[in-house]
Coordinates of C-alpha atoms (C1' of nucleotides) in Angstrom, one line a residue:
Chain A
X1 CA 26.7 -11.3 27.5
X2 CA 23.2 -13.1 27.0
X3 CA 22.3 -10.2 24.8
X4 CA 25.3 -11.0 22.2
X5 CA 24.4 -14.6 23.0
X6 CA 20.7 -14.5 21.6
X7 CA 22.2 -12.1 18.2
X8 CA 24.4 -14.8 17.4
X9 CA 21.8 -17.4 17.7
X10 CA 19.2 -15.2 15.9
X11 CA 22.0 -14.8 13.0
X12 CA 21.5 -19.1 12.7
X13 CA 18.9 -19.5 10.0
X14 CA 19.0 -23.6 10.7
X15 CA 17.5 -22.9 14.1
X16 CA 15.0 -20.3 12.8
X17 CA 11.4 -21.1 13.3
X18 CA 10.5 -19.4 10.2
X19 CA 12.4 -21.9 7.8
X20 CA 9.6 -24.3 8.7
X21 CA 7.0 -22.0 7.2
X22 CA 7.0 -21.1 3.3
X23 CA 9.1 -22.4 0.6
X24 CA 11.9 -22.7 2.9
X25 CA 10.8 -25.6 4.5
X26 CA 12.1 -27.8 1.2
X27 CA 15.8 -26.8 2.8
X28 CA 18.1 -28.7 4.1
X29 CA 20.6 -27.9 7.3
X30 CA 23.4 -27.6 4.8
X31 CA 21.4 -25.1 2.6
X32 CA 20.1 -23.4 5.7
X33 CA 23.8 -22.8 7.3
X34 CA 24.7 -21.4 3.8
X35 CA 22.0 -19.5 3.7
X36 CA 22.6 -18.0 6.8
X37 CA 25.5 -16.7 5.5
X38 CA 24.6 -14.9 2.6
X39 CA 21.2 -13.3 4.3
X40 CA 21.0 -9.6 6.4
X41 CA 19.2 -9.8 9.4
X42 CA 16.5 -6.0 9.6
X43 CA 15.0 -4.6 12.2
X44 CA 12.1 -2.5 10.8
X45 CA 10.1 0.0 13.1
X46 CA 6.3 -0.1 12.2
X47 CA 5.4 2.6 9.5
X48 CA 8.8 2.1 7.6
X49 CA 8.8 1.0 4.2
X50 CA 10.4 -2.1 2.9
X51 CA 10.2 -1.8 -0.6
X52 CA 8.1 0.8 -3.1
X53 CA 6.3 -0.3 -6.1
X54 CA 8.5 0.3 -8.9
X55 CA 11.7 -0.4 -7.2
X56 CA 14.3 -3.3 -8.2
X57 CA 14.4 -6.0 -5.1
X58 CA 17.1 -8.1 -6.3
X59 CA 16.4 -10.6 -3.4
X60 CA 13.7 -12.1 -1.3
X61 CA 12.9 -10.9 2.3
X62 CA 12.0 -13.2 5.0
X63 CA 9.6 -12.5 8.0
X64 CA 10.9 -13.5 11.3
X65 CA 8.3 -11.5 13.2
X66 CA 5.4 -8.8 12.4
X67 CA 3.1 -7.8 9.8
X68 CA 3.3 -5.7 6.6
X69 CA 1.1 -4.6 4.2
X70 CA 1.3 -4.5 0.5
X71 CA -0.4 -1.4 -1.1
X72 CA -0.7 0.0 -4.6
X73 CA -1.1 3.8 -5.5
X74 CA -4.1 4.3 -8.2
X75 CA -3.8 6.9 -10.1
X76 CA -5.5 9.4 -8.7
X77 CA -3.6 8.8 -5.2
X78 CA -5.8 6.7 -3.5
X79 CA -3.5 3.7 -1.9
X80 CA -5.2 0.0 -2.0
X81 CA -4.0 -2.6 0.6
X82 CA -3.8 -5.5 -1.7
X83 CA -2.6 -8.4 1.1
X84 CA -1.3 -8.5 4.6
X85 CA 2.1 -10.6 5.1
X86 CA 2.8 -11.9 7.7
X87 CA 5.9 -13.5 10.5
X88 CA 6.4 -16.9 8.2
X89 CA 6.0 -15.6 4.7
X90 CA 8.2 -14.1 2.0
X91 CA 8.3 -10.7 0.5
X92 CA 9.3 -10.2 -3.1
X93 CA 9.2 -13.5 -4.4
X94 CA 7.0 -12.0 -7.5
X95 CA 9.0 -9.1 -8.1
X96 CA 12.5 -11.6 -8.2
X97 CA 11.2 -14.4 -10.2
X98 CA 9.6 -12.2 -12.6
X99 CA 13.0 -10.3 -12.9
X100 CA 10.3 -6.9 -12.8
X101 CA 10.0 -3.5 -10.3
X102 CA 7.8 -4.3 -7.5
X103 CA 4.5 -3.9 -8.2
X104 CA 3.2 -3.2 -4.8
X105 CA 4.9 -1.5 -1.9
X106 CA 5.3 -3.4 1.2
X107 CA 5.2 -1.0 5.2
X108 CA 5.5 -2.3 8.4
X109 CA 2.0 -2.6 10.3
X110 CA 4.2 -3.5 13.3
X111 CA 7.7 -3.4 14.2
X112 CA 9.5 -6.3 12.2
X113 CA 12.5 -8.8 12.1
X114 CA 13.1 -10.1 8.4
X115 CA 16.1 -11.1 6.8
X116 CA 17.4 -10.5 3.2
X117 CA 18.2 -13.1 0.8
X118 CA 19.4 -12.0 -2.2
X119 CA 18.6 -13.0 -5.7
X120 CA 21.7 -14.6 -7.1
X121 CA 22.3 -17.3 -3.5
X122 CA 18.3 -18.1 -4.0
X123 CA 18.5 -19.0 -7.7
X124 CA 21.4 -21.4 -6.7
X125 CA 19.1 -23.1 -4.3
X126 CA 16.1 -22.9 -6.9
X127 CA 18.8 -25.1 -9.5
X128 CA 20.1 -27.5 -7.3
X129 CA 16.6 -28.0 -5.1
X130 CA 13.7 -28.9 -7.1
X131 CA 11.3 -29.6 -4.4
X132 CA 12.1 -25.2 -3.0
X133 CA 11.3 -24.5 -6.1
X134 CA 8.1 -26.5 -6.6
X135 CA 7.3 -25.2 -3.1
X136 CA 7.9 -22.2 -4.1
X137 CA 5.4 -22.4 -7.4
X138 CA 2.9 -23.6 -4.8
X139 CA 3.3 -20.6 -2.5
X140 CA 3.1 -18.3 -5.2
X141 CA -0.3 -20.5 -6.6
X142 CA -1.4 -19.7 -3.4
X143 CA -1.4 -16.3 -3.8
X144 CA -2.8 -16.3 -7.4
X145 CA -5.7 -18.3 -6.1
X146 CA -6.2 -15.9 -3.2
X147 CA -6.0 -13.1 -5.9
X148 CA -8.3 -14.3 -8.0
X149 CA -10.7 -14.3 -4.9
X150 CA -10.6 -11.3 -4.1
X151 CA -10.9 -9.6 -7.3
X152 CA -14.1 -11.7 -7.2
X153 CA -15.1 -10.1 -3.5
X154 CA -14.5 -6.7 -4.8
X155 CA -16.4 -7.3 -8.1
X156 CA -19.5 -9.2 -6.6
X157 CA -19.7 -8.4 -2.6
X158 CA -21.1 -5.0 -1.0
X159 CA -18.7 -3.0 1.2
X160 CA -20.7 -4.6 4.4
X161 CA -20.0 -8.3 3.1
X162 CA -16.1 -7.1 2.5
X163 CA -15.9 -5.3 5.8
X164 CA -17.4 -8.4 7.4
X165 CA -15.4 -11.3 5.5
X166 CA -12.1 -8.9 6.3
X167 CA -12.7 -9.0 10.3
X168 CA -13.0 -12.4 10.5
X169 CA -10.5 -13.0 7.8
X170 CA -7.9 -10.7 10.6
X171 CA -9.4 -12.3 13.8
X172 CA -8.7 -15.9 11.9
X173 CA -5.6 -15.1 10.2
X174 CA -3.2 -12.8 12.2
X175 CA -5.3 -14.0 15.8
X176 CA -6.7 -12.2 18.6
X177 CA -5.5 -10.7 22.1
X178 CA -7.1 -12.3 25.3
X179 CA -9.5 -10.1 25.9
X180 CA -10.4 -10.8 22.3
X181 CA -9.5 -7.7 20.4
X182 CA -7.9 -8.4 17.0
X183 CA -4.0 -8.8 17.6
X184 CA -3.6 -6.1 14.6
X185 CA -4.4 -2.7 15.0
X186 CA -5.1 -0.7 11.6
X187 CA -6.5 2.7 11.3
X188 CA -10.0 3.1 9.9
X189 CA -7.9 4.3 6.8
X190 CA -6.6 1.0 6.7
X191 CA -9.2 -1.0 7.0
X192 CA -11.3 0.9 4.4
X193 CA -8.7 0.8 1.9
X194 CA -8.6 -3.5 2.7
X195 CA -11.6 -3.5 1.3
X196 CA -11.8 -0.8 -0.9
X197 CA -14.2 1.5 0.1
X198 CA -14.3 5.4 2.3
X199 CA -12.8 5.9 5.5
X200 CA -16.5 7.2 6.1
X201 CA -18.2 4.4 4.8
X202 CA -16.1 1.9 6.9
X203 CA -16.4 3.8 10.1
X204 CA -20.2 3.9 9.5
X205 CA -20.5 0.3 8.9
X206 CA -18.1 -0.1 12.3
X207 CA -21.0 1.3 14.0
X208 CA -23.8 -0.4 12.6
X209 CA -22.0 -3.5 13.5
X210 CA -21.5 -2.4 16.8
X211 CA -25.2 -1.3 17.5
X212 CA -26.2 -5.2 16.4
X213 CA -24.0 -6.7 18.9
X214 CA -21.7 -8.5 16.0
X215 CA -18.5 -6.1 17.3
X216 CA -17.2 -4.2 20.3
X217 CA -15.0 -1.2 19.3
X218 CA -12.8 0.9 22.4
X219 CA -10.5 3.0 20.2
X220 CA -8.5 1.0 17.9
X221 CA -9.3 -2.7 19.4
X222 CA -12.1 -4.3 17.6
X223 CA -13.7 -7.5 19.0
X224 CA -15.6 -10.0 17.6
X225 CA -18.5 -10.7 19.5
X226 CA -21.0 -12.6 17.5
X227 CA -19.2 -14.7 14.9
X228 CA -21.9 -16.2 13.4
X229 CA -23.8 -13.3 12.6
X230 CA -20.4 -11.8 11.1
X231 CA -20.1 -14.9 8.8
X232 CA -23.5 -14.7 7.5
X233 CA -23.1 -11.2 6.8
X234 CA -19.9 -11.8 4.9
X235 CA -21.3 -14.8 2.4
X236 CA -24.5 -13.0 1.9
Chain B
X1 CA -5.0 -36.9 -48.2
X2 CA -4.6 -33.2 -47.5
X3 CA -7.2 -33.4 -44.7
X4 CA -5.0 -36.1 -43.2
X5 CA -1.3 -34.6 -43.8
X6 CA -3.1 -31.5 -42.1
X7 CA -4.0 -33.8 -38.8
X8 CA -1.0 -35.3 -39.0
X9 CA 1.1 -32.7 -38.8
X10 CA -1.4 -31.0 -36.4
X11 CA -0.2 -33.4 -33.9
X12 CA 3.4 -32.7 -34.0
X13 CA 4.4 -30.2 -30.6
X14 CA 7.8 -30.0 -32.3
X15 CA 6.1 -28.2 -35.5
X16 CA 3.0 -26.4 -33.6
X17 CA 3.0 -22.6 -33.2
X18 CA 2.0 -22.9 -29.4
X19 CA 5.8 -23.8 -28.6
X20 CA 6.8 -20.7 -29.2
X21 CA 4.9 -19.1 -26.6
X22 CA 4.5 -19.4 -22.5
X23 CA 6.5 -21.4 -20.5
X24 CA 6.9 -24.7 -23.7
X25 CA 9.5 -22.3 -25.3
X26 CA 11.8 -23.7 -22.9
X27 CA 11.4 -26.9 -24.1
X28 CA 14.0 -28.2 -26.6
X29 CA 12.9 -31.1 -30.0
X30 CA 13.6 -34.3 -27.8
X31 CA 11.2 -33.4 -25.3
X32 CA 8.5 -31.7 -27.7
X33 CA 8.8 -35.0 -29.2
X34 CA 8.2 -36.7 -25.8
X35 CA 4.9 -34.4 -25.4
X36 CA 3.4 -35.2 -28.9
X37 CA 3.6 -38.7 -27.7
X38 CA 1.6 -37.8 -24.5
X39 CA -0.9 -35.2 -25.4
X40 CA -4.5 -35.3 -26.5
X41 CA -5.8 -32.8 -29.3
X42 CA -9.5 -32.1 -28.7
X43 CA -11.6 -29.5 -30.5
X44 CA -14.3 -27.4 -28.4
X45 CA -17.0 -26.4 -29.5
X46 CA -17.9 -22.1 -28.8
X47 CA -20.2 -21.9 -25.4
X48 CA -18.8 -25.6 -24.0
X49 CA -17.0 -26.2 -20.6
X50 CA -13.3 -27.3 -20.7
X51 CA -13.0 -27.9 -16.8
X52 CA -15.0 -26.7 -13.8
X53 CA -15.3 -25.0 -10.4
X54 CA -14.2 -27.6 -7.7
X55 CA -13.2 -29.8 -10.7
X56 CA -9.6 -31.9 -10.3
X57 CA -7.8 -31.1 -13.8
X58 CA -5.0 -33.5 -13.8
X59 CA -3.1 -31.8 -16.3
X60 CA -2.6 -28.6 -18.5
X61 CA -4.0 -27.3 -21.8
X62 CA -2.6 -26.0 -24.3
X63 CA -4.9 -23.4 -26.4
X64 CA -3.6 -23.6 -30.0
X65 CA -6.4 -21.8 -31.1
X66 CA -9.8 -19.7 -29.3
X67 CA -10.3 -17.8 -26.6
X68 CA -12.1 -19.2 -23.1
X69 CA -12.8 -17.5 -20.1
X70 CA -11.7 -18.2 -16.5
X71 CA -15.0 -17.8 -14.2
X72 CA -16.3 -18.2 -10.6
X73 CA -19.3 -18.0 -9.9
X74 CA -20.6 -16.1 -6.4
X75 CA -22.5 -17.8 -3.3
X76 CA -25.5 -15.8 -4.8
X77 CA -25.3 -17.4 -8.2
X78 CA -23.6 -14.0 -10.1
X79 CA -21.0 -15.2 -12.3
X80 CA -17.3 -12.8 -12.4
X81 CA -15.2 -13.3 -15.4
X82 CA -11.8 -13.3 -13.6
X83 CA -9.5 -13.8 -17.1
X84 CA -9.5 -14.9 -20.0
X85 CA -7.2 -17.1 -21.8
X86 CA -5.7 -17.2 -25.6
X87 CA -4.0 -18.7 -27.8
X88 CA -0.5 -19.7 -27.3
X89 CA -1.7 -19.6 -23.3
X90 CA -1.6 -22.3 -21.0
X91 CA -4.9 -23.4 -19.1
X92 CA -5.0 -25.5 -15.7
X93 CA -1.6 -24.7 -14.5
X94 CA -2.4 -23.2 -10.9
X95 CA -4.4 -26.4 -10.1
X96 CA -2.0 -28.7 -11.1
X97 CA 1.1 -27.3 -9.7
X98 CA -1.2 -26.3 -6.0
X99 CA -2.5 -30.0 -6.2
X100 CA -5.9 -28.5 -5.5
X101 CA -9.3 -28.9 -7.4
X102 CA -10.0 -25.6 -10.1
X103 CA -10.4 -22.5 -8.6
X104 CA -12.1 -21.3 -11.5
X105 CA -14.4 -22.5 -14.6
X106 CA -13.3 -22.5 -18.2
X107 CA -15.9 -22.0 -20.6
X108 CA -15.0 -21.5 -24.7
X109 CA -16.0 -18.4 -26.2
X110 CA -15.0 -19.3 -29.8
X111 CA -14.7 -22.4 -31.0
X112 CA -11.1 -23.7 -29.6
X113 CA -8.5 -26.8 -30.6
X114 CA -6.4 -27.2 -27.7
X115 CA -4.2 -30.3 -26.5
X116 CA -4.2 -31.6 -22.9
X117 CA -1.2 -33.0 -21.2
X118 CA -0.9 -34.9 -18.2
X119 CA 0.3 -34.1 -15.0
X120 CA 2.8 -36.7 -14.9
X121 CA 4.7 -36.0 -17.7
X122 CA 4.9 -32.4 -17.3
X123 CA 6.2 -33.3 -13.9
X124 CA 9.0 -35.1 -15.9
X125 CA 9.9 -31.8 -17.2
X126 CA 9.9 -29.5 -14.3
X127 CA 12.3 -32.1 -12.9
X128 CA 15.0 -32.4 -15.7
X129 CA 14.5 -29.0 -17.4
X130 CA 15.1 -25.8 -15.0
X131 CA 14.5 -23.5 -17.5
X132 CA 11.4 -24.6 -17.8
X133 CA 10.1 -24.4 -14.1
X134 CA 11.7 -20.9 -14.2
X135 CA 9.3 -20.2 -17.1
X136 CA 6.1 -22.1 -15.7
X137 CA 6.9 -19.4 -12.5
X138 CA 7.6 -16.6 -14.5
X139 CA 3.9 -17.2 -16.2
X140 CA 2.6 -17.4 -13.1
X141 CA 3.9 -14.7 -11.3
X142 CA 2.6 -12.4 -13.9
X143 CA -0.9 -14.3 -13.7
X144 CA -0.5 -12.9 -9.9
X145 CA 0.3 -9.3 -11.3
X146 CA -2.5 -8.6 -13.5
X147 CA -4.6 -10.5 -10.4
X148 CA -3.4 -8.0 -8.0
X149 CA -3.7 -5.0 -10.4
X150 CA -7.2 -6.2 -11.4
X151 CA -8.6 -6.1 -7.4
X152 CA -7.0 -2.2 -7.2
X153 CA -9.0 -1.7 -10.3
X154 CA -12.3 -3.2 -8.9
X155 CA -11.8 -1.7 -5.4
X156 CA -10.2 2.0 -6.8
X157 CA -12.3 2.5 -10.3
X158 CA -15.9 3.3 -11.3
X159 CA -17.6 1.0 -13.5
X160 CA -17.4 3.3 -16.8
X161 CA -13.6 3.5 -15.9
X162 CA -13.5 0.1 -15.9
X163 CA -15.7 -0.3 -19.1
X164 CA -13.4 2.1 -21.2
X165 CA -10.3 -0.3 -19.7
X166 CA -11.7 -3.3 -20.3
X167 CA -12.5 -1.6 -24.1
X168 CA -9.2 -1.2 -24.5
X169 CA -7.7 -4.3 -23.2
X170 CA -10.0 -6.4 -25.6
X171 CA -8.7 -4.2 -28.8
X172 CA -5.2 -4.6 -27.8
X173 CA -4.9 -8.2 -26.6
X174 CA -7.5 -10.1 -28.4
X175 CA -7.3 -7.8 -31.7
X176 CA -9.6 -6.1 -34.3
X177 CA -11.2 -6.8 -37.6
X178 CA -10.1 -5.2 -40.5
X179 CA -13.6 -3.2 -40.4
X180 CA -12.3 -2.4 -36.7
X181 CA -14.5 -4.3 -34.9
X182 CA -13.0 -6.2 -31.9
X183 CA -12.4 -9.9 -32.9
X184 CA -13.9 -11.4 -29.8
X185 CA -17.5 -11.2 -29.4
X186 CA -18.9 -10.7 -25.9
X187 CA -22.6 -10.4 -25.0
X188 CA -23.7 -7.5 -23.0
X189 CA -23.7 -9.7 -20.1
X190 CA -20.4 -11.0 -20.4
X191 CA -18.8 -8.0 -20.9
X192 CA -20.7 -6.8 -17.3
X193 CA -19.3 -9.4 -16.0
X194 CA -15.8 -8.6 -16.7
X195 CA -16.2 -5.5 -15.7
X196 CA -18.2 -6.5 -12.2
X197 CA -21.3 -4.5 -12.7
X198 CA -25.3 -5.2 -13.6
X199 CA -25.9 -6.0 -17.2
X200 CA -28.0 -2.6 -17.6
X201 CA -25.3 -0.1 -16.5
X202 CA -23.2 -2.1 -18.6
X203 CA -25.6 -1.1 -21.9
X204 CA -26.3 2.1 -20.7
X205 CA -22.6 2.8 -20.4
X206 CA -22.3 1.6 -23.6
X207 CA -24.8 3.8 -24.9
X208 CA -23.1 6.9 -23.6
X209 CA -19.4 6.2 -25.0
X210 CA -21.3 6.0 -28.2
X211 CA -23.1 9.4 -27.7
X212 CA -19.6 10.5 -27.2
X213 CA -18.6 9.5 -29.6
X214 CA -16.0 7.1 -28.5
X215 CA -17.4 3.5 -29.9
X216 CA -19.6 2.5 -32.2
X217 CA -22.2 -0.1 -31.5
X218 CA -24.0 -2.5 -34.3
X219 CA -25.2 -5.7 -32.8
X220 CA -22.8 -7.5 -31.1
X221 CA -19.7 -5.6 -33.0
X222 CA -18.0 -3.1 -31.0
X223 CA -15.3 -0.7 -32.4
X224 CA -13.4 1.8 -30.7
X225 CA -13.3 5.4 -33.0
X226 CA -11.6 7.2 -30.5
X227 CA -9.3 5.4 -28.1
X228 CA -7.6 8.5 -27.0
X229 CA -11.0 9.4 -25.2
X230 CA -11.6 6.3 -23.8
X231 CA -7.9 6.0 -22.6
X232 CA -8.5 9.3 -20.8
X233 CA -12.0 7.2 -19.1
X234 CA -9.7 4.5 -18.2
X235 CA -6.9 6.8 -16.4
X236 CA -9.0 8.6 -14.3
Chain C
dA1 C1' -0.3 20.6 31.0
dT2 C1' -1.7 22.9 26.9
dA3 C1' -1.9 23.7 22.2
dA4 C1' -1.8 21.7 17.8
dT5 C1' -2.7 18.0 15.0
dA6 C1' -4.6 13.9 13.5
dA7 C1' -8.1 10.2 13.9
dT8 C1' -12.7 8.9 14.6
dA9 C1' -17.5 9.7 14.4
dT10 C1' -21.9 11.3 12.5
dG11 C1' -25.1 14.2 9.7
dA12 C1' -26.5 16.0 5.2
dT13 C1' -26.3 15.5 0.5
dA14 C1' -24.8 14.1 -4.1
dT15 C1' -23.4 10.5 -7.0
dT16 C1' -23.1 6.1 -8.6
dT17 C1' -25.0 1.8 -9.4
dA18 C1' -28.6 -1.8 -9.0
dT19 C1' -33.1 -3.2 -9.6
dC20 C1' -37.5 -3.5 -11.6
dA21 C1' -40.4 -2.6 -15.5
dT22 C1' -41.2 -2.6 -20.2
dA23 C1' -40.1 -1.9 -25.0
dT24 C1' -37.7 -3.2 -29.1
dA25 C1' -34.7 -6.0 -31.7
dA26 C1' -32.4 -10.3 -32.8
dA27 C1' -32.0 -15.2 -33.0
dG28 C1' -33.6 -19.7 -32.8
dT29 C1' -37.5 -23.1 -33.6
dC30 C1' -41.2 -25.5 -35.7
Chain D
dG1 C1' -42.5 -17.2 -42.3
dA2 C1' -44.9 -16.9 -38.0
dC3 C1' -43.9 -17.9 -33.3
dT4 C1' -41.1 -18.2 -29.3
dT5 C1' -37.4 -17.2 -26.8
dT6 C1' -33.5 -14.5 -25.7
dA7 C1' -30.6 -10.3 -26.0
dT8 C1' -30.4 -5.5 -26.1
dA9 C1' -32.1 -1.0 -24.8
dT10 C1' -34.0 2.6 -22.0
dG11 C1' -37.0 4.7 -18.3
dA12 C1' -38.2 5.0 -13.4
dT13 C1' -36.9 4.2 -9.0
dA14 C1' -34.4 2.4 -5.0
dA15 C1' -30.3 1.3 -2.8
dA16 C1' -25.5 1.7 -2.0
dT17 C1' -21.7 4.5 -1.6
dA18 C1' -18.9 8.8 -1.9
dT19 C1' -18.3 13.3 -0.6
dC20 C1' -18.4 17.4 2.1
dA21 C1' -19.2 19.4 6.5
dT22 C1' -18.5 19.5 11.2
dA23 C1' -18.1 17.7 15.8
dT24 C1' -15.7 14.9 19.1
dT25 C1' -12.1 12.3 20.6
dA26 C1' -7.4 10.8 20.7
dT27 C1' -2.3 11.7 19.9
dT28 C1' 1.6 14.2 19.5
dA29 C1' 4.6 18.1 20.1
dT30 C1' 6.0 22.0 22.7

DNA sequence: ATAATAATATGATATTTATCATATAAAGTC
DNA sequence: GACTTTATATGATAAATATCATATTATTAT
């Protein structure tokens, strides 16, 4: 049963390559095998939520594989994509520590594997494992700092220097395909509401990158094809 | 010696209102005792620099008393006002804990007395007292929060939506006058640069909340006479 | 396969916001 | 106090962006 086989070693979290990403990698085997006890393995199809803003997490999910996005409603309806997370990183750190709702949603971009820890075996480690819990601080200064720049981006950049920085920000971060088309595919919705602007807008701007050569677009794929140019849109 | 009784007893944690706030509360006499003996009282003057841009802080400070603002300035020289910081706050924590130079610039805008403490020792008390690491991450991960729901508002609101917000936020955080003038003075360009906008929409904004009606305007002074309206701005 | 639906694309236009120009008022400086 | 500089204010205009309309192309469902 090499099905059953690879379940059971999936189940392991001591031989998971994720617990050499994040926080996590402050854990020993002993804290890994009793972690592995206490998590949920989750399979979750692209599209399907994870958690909604306002909602009580009571735990910490971990990405094994795939990429989410976290979102927050204004208002008047329109939905923000405030990060992407991706295979490696922790979901719902902010919302646990901070003992708080969610503040943002988190949906699959892609079919996922994450695993639940909840609250009450992860404060354990945070008491007896002060180096997890200073990585943890640092992972979640890491986001602050990333925050803070973007607010910046959004305050001080035009929607072509956002819609520039945020292709080679997806080309850099979550990689490209062989033929070079960005590994994640995200509706023009999507993408405008990365960096904060129309659908209309973004798709225009699409174009006008493609007419100067700096992209190649064939339905969903986008390709980078002049870097440099990109970059000097992006920080000017 | 009054004057000196007064700076004697200025320099005892263990008897300084600050304690009571942000992640110190957690700390208990003996080890307020322990950061009197490490800390450096310094006064700033209104307009001056406490640490900048790129700069390695090696520390934390406590603001006992002021206001300052958190600031990065863009490749194109515009300057964004990403936070500011008050009394009973703590200043410098991200780039300590992340080990990284400042992300942003603090610059005083009152005159301030705050006390620095080293890095080291506070290391000493993320190690031996739990609580407070737990609070020093709670802080944070609401630092994150407001970071993350300030980039929706840039990338979701207009500028006078932002304006009549950032109105509010002023009155309720930093406080009024008894005349009902807010207590922290901003120049037109600073408060544009909260906001994210030029310095003229920022007047003429301005100008029209007080055609409405909502503010009045005399110099510098600001007061909101009808918060109700602006709330409504704000919300939508 | 074909119809229905949703996503992408592009034009026309309105709105918002930035920029440049200039006037007035306030605050420092000698 | 007169002068200089800086901040505030407002008009005129340009540029960026949103909105509405509509076509075209993909996707999905039947």
């Amino acid at each position: 049963m090499p099905q059953q086989q690879k379940l059971s070693a999936m189940s392991k979290c001591e031989q998971c390559i994720v617990r050499e990403f994040s926080a996590l990698k402050a854990l020993n085997k002993d804290e890994l095998i009793r972690m592995s006890e206490c998590k949920t393995a989750k399979t979750i199809k692209k599209g399907a939520v994870i958690f909604e803003e306002g909602q009580h997490v009571n735990g910490v999910f971990c990405i094994k594989d795939g990429v989410c996005k976290m979102t927050k409603l204004s208002p008047n309806g329109k939905e923000q994509i405030v990060k992407l997370v991706k295979k490696g990183e922790l979901l719902g750190q902010r919302s646990m520590i901070s003992d708080e709702p969610a503040n943002l949603s988190a949906v699959a971009l892609e079919d996922m594997q994450v695993c639940f820890v909840p609250k009450s075996d992860l404060i354990g480690f945070f008491n007896q494992n002060n180096k997890f819990s200073m990585n943890m601080m640092k992972s979640i200064c890491g986001d602050l700092k990333d925050a803070d720049d973007l607010m910046v981006d959004m305050a001080l950049k035009t929607v072509k220097e956002r819609l520039a920085h945020t292709l080679i920000y997806l080309a850099d971060t979550l990689g490209t395909n062989p033929d070079q088309t960005l590994k994640l595919q995200l509706s023009r919705e999507e993408l405008a509401s990365m960096i904060g602007t129309a659908t209309e807008s973004c798709i225009r701007l699409l174009s006008e990158f493609k007419k100067l050569g700096y992209i190649e677009l064939s339905g969903k794929n986008i390709s980078i094809s002049n870097k440099k140019a990109l970059q000097a849109v992006a920080n000017h």
